Short mmCIF file of C-alpha atoms in Angstrom, two decimals:
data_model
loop_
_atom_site.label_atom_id
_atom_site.label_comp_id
_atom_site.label_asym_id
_atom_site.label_seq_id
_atom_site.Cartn_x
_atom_site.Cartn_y
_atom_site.Cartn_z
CA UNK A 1 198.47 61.52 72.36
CA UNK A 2 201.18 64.45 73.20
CA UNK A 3 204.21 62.96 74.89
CA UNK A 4 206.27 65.51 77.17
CA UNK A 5 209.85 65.53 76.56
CA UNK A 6 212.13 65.42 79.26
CA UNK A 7 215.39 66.37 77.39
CA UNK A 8 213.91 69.42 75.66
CA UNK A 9 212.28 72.81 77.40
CA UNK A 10 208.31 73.28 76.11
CA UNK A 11 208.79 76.50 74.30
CA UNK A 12 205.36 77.53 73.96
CA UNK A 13 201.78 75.23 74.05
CA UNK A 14 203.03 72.70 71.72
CA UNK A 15 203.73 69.38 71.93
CA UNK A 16 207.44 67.92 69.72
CA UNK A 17 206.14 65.09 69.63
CA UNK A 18 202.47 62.74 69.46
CA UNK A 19 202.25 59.02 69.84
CA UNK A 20 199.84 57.26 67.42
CA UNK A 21 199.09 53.66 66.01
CA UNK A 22 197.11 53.81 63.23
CA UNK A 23 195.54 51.63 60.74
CA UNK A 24 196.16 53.97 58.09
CA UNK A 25 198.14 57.08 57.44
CA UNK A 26 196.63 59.36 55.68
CA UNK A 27 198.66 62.53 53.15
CA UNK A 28 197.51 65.06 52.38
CA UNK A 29 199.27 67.51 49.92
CA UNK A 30 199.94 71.08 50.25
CA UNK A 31 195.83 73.10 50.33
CA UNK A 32 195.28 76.17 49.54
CA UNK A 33 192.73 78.66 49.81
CA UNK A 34 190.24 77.29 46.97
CA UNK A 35 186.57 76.27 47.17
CA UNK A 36 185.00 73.88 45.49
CA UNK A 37 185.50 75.47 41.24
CA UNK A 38 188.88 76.68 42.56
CA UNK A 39 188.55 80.14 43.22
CA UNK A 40 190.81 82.00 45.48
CA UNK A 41 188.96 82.42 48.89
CA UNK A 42 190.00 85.50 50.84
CA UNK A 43 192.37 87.45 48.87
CA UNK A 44 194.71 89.52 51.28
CA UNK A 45 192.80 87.85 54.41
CA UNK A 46 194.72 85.52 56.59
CA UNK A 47 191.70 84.25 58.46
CA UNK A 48 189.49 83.67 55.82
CA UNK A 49 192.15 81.57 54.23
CA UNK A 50 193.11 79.31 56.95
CA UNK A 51 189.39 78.70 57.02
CA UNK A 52 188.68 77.77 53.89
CA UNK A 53 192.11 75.48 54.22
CA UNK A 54 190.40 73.77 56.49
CA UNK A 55 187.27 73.25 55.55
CA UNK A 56 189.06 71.66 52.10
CA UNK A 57 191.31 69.17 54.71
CA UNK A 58 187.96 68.63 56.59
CA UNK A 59 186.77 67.83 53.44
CA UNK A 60 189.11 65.50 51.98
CA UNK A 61 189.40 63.60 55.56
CA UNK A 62 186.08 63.21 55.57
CA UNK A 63 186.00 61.31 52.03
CA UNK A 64 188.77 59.07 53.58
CA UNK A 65 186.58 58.18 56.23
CA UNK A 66 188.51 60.07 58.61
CA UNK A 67 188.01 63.88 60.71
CA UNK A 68 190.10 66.52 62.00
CA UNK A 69 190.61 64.61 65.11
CA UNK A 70 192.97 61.79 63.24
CA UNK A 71 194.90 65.06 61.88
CA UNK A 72 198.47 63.92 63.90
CA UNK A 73 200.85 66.69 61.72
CA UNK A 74 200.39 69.92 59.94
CA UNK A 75 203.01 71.77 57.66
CA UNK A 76 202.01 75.31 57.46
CA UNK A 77 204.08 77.29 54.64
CA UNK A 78 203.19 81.13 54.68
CA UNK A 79 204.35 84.23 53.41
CA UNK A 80 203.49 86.56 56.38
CA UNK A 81 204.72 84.58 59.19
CA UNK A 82 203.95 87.34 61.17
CA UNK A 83 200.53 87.73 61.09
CA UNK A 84 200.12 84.30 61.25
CA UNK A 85 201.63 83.67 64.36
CA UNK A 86 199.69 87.08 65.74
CA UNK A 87 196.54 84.74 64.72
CA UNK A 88 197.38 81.86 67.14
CA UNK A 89 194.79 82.51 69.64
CA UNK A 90 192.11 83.16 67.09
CA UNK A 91 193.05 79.51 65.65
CA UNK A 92 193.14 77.69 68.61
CA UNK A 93 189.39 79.00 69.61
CA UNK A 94 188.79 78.08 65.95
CA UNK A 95 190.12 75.03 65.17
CA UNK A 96 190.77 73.54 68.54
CA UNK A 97 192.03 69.76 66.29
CA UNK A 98 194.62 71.26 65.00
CA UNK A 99 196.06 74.27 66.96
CA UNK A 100 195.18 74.03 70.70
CA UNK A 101 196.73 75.51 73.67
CA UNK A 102 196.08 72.92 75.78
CA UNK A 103 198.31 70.78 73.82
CA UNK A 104 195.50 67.84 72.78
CA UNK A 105 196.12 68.94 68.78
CA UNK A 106 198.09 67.96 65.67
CA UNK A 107 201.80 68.50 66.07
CA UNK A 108 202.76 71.49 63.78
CA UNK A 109 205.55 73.61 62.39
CA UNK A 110 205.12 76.99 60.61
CA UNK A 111 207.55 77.94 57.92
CA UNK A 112 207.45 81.55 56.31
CA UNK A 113 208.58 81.84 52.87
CA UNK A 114 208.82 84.57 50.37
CA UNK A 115 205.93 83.59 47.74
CA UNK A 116 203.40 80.50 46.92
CA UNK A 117 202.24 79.86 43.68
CA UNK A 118 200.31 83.38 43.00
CA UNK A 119 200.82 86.43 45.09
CA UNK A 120 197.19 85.67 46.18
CA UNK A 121 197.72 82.88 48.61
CA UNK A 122 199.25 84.04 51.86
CA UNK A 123 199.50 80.12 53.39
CA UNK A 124 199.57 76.86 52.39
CA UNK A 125 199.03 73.73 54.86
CA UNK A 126 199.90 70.24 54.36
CA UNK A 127 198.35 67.24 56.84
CA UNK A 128 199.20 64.02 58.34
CA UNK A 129 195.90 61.59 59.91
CA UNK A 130 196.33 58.55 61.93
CA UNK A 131 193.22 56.62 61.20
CA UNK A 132 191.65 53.91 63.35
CA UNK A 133 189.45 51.57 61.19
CA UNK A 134 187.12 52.12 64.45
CA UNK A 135 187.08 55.93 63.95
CA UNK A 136 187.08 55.70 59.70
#
């Protein structure tokens, strides 16, 4: 649940901070644009790798009993910060759980940096989920 701070200015349709009490905390480590033998998906295509990023944290949530819903935090680390700001509409008609304008998502930041691990990968996203034992 998105909290509205009173000491600091909403700059933009984000919320600083979310309130959760979950039975478990789910990690998940840095994804990249892989499927399932581990071949690059979307080479030189920002949208088609933020989708198959996550449909791989869909994926592993839904093994830990869990959904994009309990997502509470995402880390996104890119090399074209740029575009992938330019893209924020397109992911919040997208993938309304975890970047959504009306401020019922996952709490995010968005670093750019100058390279992943293989010129290849233009982003990589790490997530947080709050898990209810009723919801997973």
């Amino acid at each position: 649940m998105p909290i509205k701070s009173k000491k600091l200015t909403q700059r933009g349709p984000y919320s600083y901070i979310l309130a959760a009490q979950p039975d478990r905390i789910l990690y998940l480590a840095g994804l990249l644009a892989v499927d399932e033998t581990g071949n690059i998906v979307g080479k030189g295509d920002m949208k088609a790798q933020i989708r198959q990023i996550v449909l791989n944290i869909e994926g592993l949530l839904k093994e830990a009993g869990a959904t994009l819903e309990d997502v509470v935090r995402i880390n996104i680390y890119t090399t074209n910060l740029e575009e992938f700001l330019r893209l924020g509409t397109w992911r919040s008609e997208n993938f309304p759980q975890l970047w959504n304008y009306n401020q019922e998502a996952a709490t995010s930041t968005a670093i750019g940096i100058s390279a992943l691990a293989t010129p290849e990968y233009l982003l990589e996203i790490e997530a947080t989920a709050a898990v209810n034992n009723t919801t997973g």
